[in-house]
Short mmCIF file of C-alpha atoms and ligand atoms in Angstrom, two decimals:
data_model
loop_
_atom_site.label_atom_id
_atom_site.label_comp_id
_atom_site.label_asym_id
_atom_site.label_seq_id
_atom_site.Cartn_x
_atom_site.Cartn_y
_atom_site.Cartn_z
CA MET A 1 10.72 -31.81 45.02
CA LYS A 2 13.17 -33.48 42.63
CA ARG A 3 16.72 -32.40 43.06
CA LYS A 4 18.13 -33.17 39.55
CA VAL A 5 18.39 -29.95 37.50
CA THR A 6 18.20 -30.66 33.74
CA LYS A 7 16.72 -27.47 32.28
CA ALA A 8 18.19 -24.03 32.09
CA ILE A 9 16.76 -20.75 31.14
CA PHE A 10 19.07 -18.21 29.30
CA PRO A 11 17.48 -14.74 29.38
CA VAL A 12 18.81 -13.02 26.27
CA ALA A 13 16.12 -10.43 25.47
CA GLY A 14 17.76 -7.40 27.03
CA LEU A 15 18.50 -4.39 24.89
CA GLY A 16 22.26 -4.38 25.63
CA THR A 17 22.37 -0.62 25.61
CA ARG A 18 25.85 -0.45 27.20
CA PHE A 19 27.26 -1.84 23.96
CA LEU A 20 25.53 0.36 21.61
CA PRO A 21 26.13 0.87 18.71
CA ALA A 22 27.39 -2.71 18.32
CA THR A 23 24.20 -4.13 19.77
CA LYS A 24 22.01 -2.33 17.23
CA SER A 25 22.53 -5.44 15.02
CA ILE A 26 24.54 -7.88 17.07
CA PRO A 27 22.99 -9.58 20.08
CA LYS A 28 25.25 -8.91 23.08
CA GLU A 29 25.45 -12.72 23.62
CA ILE A 30 27.03 -13.24 20.13
CA MET A 31 30.01 -10.79 21.10
CA THR A 32 33.18 -12.74 21.10
CA LEU A 33 35.61 -13.50 23.89
CA VAL A 34 38.82 -14.55 21.99
CA ASP A 35 36.99 -16.81 19.41
CA ARG A 36 33.75 -17.98 21.06
CA PRO A 37 30.65 -15.81 21.69
CA LEU A 38 29.54 -15.34 25.16
CA ILE A 39 26.62 -17.71 24.71
CA GLN A 40 29.02 -20.60 24.02
CA TYR A 41 30.71 -20.24 27.38
CA ALA A 42 27.27 -20.27 29.10
CA ILE A 43 26.22 -23.40 27.11
CA ASP A 44 29.42 -25.08 27.91
CA GLU A 45 28.84 -24.33 31.62
CA ALA A 46 25.39 -25.64 31.66
CA ARG A 47 26.41 -28.91 29.80
CA ALA A 48 29.09 -29.51 32.41
CA ALA A 49 26.41 -29.22 35.06
CA GLY A 50 24.24 -31.92 33.54
CA ILE A 51 21.65 -29.57 31.74
CA LYS A 52 19.96 -31.24 28.78
CA GLU A 53 17.31 -28.77 27.79
CA PHE A 54 18.13 -25.09 26.95
CA ILE A 55 15.50 -22.47 26.92
CA PHE A 56 16.40 -19.21 25.38
CA VAL A 57 14.19 -16.14 26.12
CA THR A 58 14.85 -14.01 23.15
CA SER A 59 13.57 -10.80 21.48
CA ARG A 60 13.37 -9.11 18.08
CA GLY A 61 16.93 -8.95 16.39
CA LYS A 62 18.31 -11.93 18.21
CA GLY A 63 18.21 -14.26 14.92
CA ALA A 64 21.94 -14.62 15.09
CA LEU A 65 21.68 -16.48 18.22
CA GLU A 66 19.34 -19.05 16.56
CA ASP A 67 21.65 -19.40 13.58
CA TYR A 68 24.66 -19.90 15.80
CA PHE A 69 23.15 -23.20 17.24
CA ASP A 70 21.86 -24.40 13.79
CA ASN A 71 23.79 -26.75 11.44
CA ALA A 72 25.91 -25.06 8.82
CA PRO A 73 25.79 -27.59 5.93
CA ILE A 74 27.59 -25.38 3.25
CA LEU A 75 30.40 -24.41 5.72
CA GLU A 76 30.74 -27.95 6.94
CA GLN A 77 30.87 -29.31 3.53
CA GLU A 78 33.58 -26.85 2.53
CA LEU A 79 35.66 -27.75 5.59
CA ARG A 80 35.21 -31.38 4.99
CA LYS A 81 36.32 -31.01 1.33
CA LYS A 82 39.44 -29.29 2.49
CA GLY A 83 40.17 -31.74 5.19
CA LYS A 84 39.98 -29.24 7.93
CA ASN A 85 38.95 -31.72 10.58
CA GLU A 86 40.16 -29.71 13.58
CA LEU A 87 37.80 -26.98 12.48
CA LEU A 88 34.96 -29.42 12.10
CA GLU A 89 35.65 -30.51 15.62
CA VAL A 90 35.44 -26.91 16.96
CA LEU A 91 32.16 -26.50 15.28
CA LYS A 92 30.70 -29.62 17.18
CA ASP A 93 30.42 -27.50 20.33
CA THR A 94 27.77 -25.39 18.60
CA ASN A 95 25.61 -28.44 17.70
CA MET A 96 22.47 -29.13 19.74
CA ASP A 97 20.50 -32.29 19.83
CA SER A 98 17.25 -31.92 17.96
CA GLY A 99 14.54 -30.70 20.42
CA ALA A 100 17.13 -29.86 23.14
CA ILE A 101 16.76 -26.00 22.49
CA ALA A 102 13.64 -23.89 22.76
CA TYR A 103 13.26 -20.17 21.87
CA ILE A 104 10.51 -18.07 23.65
CA ARG A 105 9.98 -14.42 22.82
CA GLN A 106 9.90 -11.73 25.35
CA HIS A 107 7.92 -9.14 23.42
CA LYS A 108 8.96 -6.28 25.60
CA ALA A 109 12.03 -5.86 27.87
CA LEU A 110 10.12 -5.80 31.19
CA GLY A 111 13.07 -6.94 33.38
CA LEU A 112 14.84 -10.20 34.16
CA GLY A 113 11.95 -11.53 36.31
CA HIS A 114 9.51 -10.97 33.40
CA ALA A 115 11.96 -12.78 30.98
CA VAL A 116 12.20 -15.90 33.26
CA TRP A 117 8.31 -15.82 33.69
CA CYS A 118 8.04 -15.80 29.83
CA ALA A 119 9.52 -19.45 29.97
CA ARG A 120 6.99 -20.76 32.59
CA ARG A 121 5.16 -23.14 30.31
CA LEU A 122 8.39 -25.06 29.69
CA ILE A 123 8.96 -25.87 33.34
CA ASN A 124 6.92 -28.62 34.94
CA ASN A 125 5.40 -28.69 38.51
CA ASN A 126 8.15 -29.83 41.04
CA GLU A 127 10.91 -29.36 38.57
CA PRO A 128 13.86 -27.11 39.68
CA PHE A 129 15.57 -25.23 36.85
CA ALA A 130 18.65 -23.17 36.55
CA VAL A 131 18.90 -19.56 35.14
CA ILE A 132 22.19 -18.47 33.48
CA LEU A 133 22.94 -14.88 32.48
CA PRO A 134 25.44 -15.35 29.68
CA ASP A 135 26.91 -11.87 30.29
CA ASP A 136 28.40 -13.03 33.53
CA VAL A 137 31.22 -15.13 32.40
CA ILE A 138 32.89 -17.22 35.08
CA ALA A 139 36.46 -18.72 34.78
CA ALA A 140 36.60 -21.71 37.17
CA GLU A 141 38.41 -25.00 37.43
CA LYS A 142 34.95 -26.57 38.06
CA PRO A 143 32.27 -24.71 36.14
CA CYS A 144 30.16 -22.51 38.49
CA LEU A 145 26.80 -24.05 37.76
CA GLN A 146 28.23 -27.59 38.39
CA GLN A 147 29.41 -26.51 41.82
CA MET A 148 25.97 -25.18 42.58
CA VAL A 149 24.13 -28.33 41.14
CA GLU A 150 26.32 -30.55 43.37
CA ALA A 151 25.55 -28.38 46.39
CA TYR A 152 21.94 -28.13 45.64
CA GLU A 153 21.39 -32.08 45.61
CA ASP A 154 21.95 -31.64 49.48
CA THR A 155 20.06 -28.50 50.19
CA GLY A 156 17.06 -28.20 47.81
CA GLY A 157 15.27 -24.79 48.03
CA CYS A 158 16.54 -21.96 45.83
CA MET A 159 20.20 -21.13 45.39
CA VAL A 160 21.84 -17.94 43.98
CA ALA A 161 25.58 -17.67 43.20
CA ALA A 162 27.28 -15.19 45.55
CA MET A 163 30.44 -13.21 45.31
CA GLU A 164 32.17 -10.77 47.85
CA VAL A 165 32.16 -7.23 46.56
CA PRO A 166 33.59 -4.19 48.22
CA SER A 167 31.01 -2.10 50.02
CA GLU A 168 31.31 0.90 47.75
CA LYS A 169 30.20 -1.42 44.96
CA SER A 170 27.13 -2.80 46.63
CA SER A 171 24.81 -0.40 44.90
CA SER A 172 25.40 -2.19 41.65
CA TYR A 173 24.13 -5.58 42.91
CA GLY A 174 21.34 -7.49 44.73
CA ILE A 175 22.97 -8.00 48.22
CA LEU A 176 22.26 -10.96 50.55
CA ASP A 177 21.04 -10.50 54.10
CA VAL A 178 22.74 -13.51 55.86
CA LYS A 179 20.85 -15.72 58.28
CA GLY A 180 23.54 -18.29 58.82
CA ASP A 181 27.12 -18.92 57.45
CA LEU A 182 27.59 -22.52 56.43
CA GLY A 183 31.06 -22.13 54.92
CA THR A 184 30.81 -22.55 51.15
CA MET A 185 27.09 -21.43 51.52
CA VAL A 186 24.95 -18.99 53.52
CA SER A 187 21.34 -19.32 54.35
CA VAL A 188 19.54 -16.12 53.57
CA LYS A 189 16.88 -14.11 55.20
CA GLY A 190 16.57 -11.34 52.90
CA MET A 191 17.81 -9.69 49.62
CA VAL A 192 18.22 -5.98 49.10
CA GLU A 193 18.53 -4.69 45.58
CA LYS A 194 21.30 -2.15 44.95
CA PRO A 195 21.69 -0.81 48.52
CA SER A 196 24.12 2.01 49.37
CA ALA A 197 27.38 0.96 51.16
CA GLU A 198 25.68 1.98 54.46
CA GLN A 199 22.70 0.08 53.90
CA ALA A 200 24.13 -3.09 52.50
CA PRO A 201 23.38 -6.05 54.98
CA SER A 202 26.46 -8.00 53.92
CA ASN A 203 29.23 -8.05 51.25
CA LEU A 204 27.75 -10.99 49.38
CA ALA A 205 26.31 -9.86 46.03
CA VAL A 206 24.15 -11.94 43.74
CA ILE A 207 25.52 -12.66 40.28
CA GLY A 208 23.93 -14.47 37.21
CA ARG A 209 23.56 -18.06 38.15
CA TYR A 210 20.52 -19.30 39.97
CA ILE A 211 18.80 -22.67 40.75
CA LEU A 212 15.02 -22.04 41.32
CA THR A 213 11.90 -23.91 42.14
CA PRO A 214 8.68 -23.45 40.02
CA LYS A 215 7.22 -21.55 43.03
CA VAL A 216 9.28 -18.59 41.92
CA LEU A 217 7.47 -18.69 38.68
CA GLN A 218 4.18 -18.49 40.57
CA SER A 219 5.34 -15.47 42.55
CA LEU A 220 6.29 -13.90 39.07
CA ASN A 221 2.78 -14.68 37.92
CA ARG A 222 1.42 -12.56 40.64
CA MET A 223 3.89 -9.67 40.06
CA LYS A 224 3.31 -9.81 36.40
CA SER A 225 -0.41 -9.03 36.95
CA GLY A 226 0.33 -6.43 39.69
CA ALA A 227 3.30 -4.20 39.25
CA GLY A 228 4.32 -1.80 36.50
CA GLY A 229 7.82 -1.11 35.49
CA GLU A 230 10.49 -3.82 35.62
CA ILE A 231 9.69 -7.09 37.11
CA GLN A 232 12.75 -8.29 39.24
CA LEU A 233 13.82 -11.80 39.74
CA THR A 234 15.23 -11.03 43.15
CA ASP A 235 11.81 -9.97 44.30
CA ALA A 236 10.28 -13.29 43.47
CA ILE A 237 13.10 -15.07 45.27
CA ALA A 238 12.70 -12.83 48.25
CA GLU A 239 9.03 -13.94 48.28
CA GLU A 240 10.33 -17.50 48.90
CA ILE A 241 12.10 -16.26 52.03
CA ASN A 242 8.88 -14.50 53.09
CA GLN A 243 7.00 -17.81 52.82
CA ASP A 244 9.66 -19.49 54.99
CA ARG A 245 11.14 -21.53 52.25
CA ASP A 246 15.01 -21.98 52.06
CA VAL A 247 17.17 -19.72 50.01
CA TYR A 248 20.92 -20.16 49.89
CA GLY A 249 23.88 -18.04 48.57
CA TYR A 250 26.61 -20.24 47.14
CA ARG A 251 30.07 -18.85 47.36
CA PHE A 252 31.41 -20.40 44.13
CA ARG A 253 35.08 -20.84 43.44
CA GLY A 254 36.26 -18.88 40.35
CA GLU A 255 36.43 -15.49 38.77
CA ARG A 256 33.46 -13.65 37.42
CA PHE A 257 33.62 -11.12 34.72
CA ASP A 258 30.77 -8.69 34.04
CA CYS A 259 30.78 -8.97 30.27
CA GLY A 260 27.65 -6.78 30.27
CA SER A 261 30.02 -3.69 30.81
CA LYS A 262 32.82 -2.55 28.57
CA ALA A 263 35.47 -2.61 31.32
CA GLY A 264 34.40 -6.12 32.31
CA PHE A 265 34.48 -7.36 28.78
CA LEU A 266 37.99 -6.01 28.21
CA ARG A 267 39.28 -7.69 31.45
CA ALA A 268 37.71 -10.91 30.32
CA THR A 269 39.26 -10.60 26.86
CA VAL A 270 42.78 -10.23 28.56
CA ALA A 271 42.16 -13.11 31.09
CA PHE A 272 40.83 -15.52 28.53
CA GLY A 273 43.41 -14.44 25.98
CA MET A 274 46.23 -15.16 28.36
CA ALA A 275 44.74 -18.37 29.34
CA ARG A 276 45.04 -19.75 25.78
CA PRO A 277 48.20 -21.66 25.26
CA GLU A 278 48.33 -20.61 21.57
CA LEU A 279 48.13 -16.94 22.41
CA ARG A 280 49.70 -16.74 25.78
CA ASP A 281 53.26 -15.90 24.87
CA GLU A 282 52.61 -13.33 22.05
CA PHE A 283 49.69 -11.71 24.03
CA THR A 284 51.59 -11.40 27.37
CA SER A 285 54.63 -9.89 25.81
CA TYR A 286 52.38 -7.36 23.93
CA LEU A 287 50.74 -6.45 27.31
CA GLU A 288 54.03 -6.10 29.06
CA ASP A 289 55.25 -3.78 26.24
CA MET A 290 52.07 -1.63 26.49
CA VAL A 291 52.55 -1.36 30.33
CA SER A 292 56.15 -0.30 30.13
CA LEU A 293 55.40 2.25 27.23
CA THR A 294 52.61 3.68 29.41
CA LYS A 295 54.87 4.00 32.41
CA ALA A 296 57.55 5.52 30.42
CA ALA A 297 55.15 8.17 29.15
CA GLU A 298 54.18 9.19 32.71
P1 LIG B 1 21.05 -6.33 31.89
O1 LIG B 1 20.66 -5.62 33.14
O2 LIG B 1 22.56 -6.53 31.52
O3 LIG B 1 20.36 -5.55 30.72
O4 LIG B 1 20.23 -7.66 31.81
P2 LIG B 1 20.70 -5.57 29.16
O5 LIG B 1 19.54 -4.94 28.45
O6 LIG B 1 21.15 -6.87 28.81
O7 LIG B 1 21.95 -4.59 29.04
P3 LIG B 1 22.02 -2.95 29.17
O8 LIG B 1 22.02 -2.70 30.75
O9 LIG B 1 20.97 -2.31 28.40
O10 LIG B 1 23.44 -2.66 28.59
C1 LIG B 1 20.77 -8.83 32.51
C2 LIG B 1 20.39 -10.22 31.71
O11 LIG B 1 18.84 -10.21 31.75
C3 LIG B 1 18.38 -10.26 30.36
C4 LIG B 1 19.60 -9.65 29.50
O12 LIG B 1 19.49 -10.12 28.21
C5 LIG B 1 20.74 -10.17 30.25
O13 LIG B 1 21.11 -11.55 29.92
N1 LIG B 1 17.23 -9.52 30.35
C6 LIG B 1 17.02 -8.31 30.85
C7 LIG B 1 16.03 -9.90 29.51
O14 LIG B 1 16.13 -11.10 28.94
N2 LIG B 1 15.00 -9.33 29.46
C8 LIG B 1 14.84 -8.03 30.14
O15 LIG B 1 13.75 -7.42 30.04
C9 LIG B 1 15.84 -7.60 30.79
#
C-alpha cells in the first residue's frame, strides 16, 4: 500500500438544516468566516498536506461552490484595470489547476458514508485518500491534515483525527475505544457512535479529518446494498478493525471549531477575527465593551 496521500474527498452534499433559512439558497460551505468561505479553509489545509486532487461530493443547489473555484474573467479584468494587485493576489487562492477538481453528485443525502462511497470510482486500488469535512474548521500552527499525513507515512492503516471531549458531550460524537496509547496517537479497537457518558469507552472523539484505504470503500459498497437509512462512515472504519487491520486516532495539535452549529460558527468568527492583524485591535476592544456592558447590566 502506497503511503503518499494526494487525493482528498470533500463531502458537501448535506442539507445543512441547522443553518436554515440561510442554507435554503447558500451552501453551508460557502458561509464566510471573516472573509473566506469555509471551503477555502479546507482547501488550504489540504494543499498544505500535499493534496493535488480535490473531489467534491455535492448535491442540488451547490452551484455556488463550483463557481467559487472557477475563473472570474470580468472581475479579474476590472481589478487589473484598477491596479488592485493585492486583490488579484487574494483571488489566486481560489484558482485550481485544470483537472485538479472533480464534482460528483450524491443524489440523496443518505449519510456521510454514502457520500464518500459516491466518490469510489475516482480512487484507485491501493491508493489511500483523505476525507475532510469543511464544517470542522481547525486553527493550528501546522495544519491538521499535514500533521496526520506525516504520522501516516509511518503507520499506514486508517487514521482519524481525535480530540478530547468532556464525557457529557460524548453523545454528540463517534468515540474511540482505545487499544493502546502511543502518545500523539492511539491504536483503536472499536468505535462507538454517539454513546451516553456512561457508555463512552474513552474521552477521544472523532472529528472531520480522515485518512482511509480503499478497503473502506469496499465495506461501504456492501453497506450500500444492505442497510436502509443513513450509511455511516464510522461503521465502515469499524469494519477495518473487525478485519484486524490497523486504525489509529491522531491527537492533533490545534483548536477545532464546529462550524456546522451556530454556536461553533460564532466562536470561530470571534477566534479568526481576533487572529487577523488588521482587525484585532478594533474587534477586541468591541468585544471588551460588549462584555463590560453585559456585566454592568447584570
Ligand atoms: P452533518 O452531519 O453536519 O449534516 O454532515 P448537514 O446536512 O451538513 O447539516 P445539518 O446537520 O442538517 O445542519 C457532516 C458532513 O457530511 C456531509 C455534509 O455536507 C457535511 O460536510 N454529508 C452529510 C454529505 O455530504 N452527505 C450526507 O448525506 C450527509
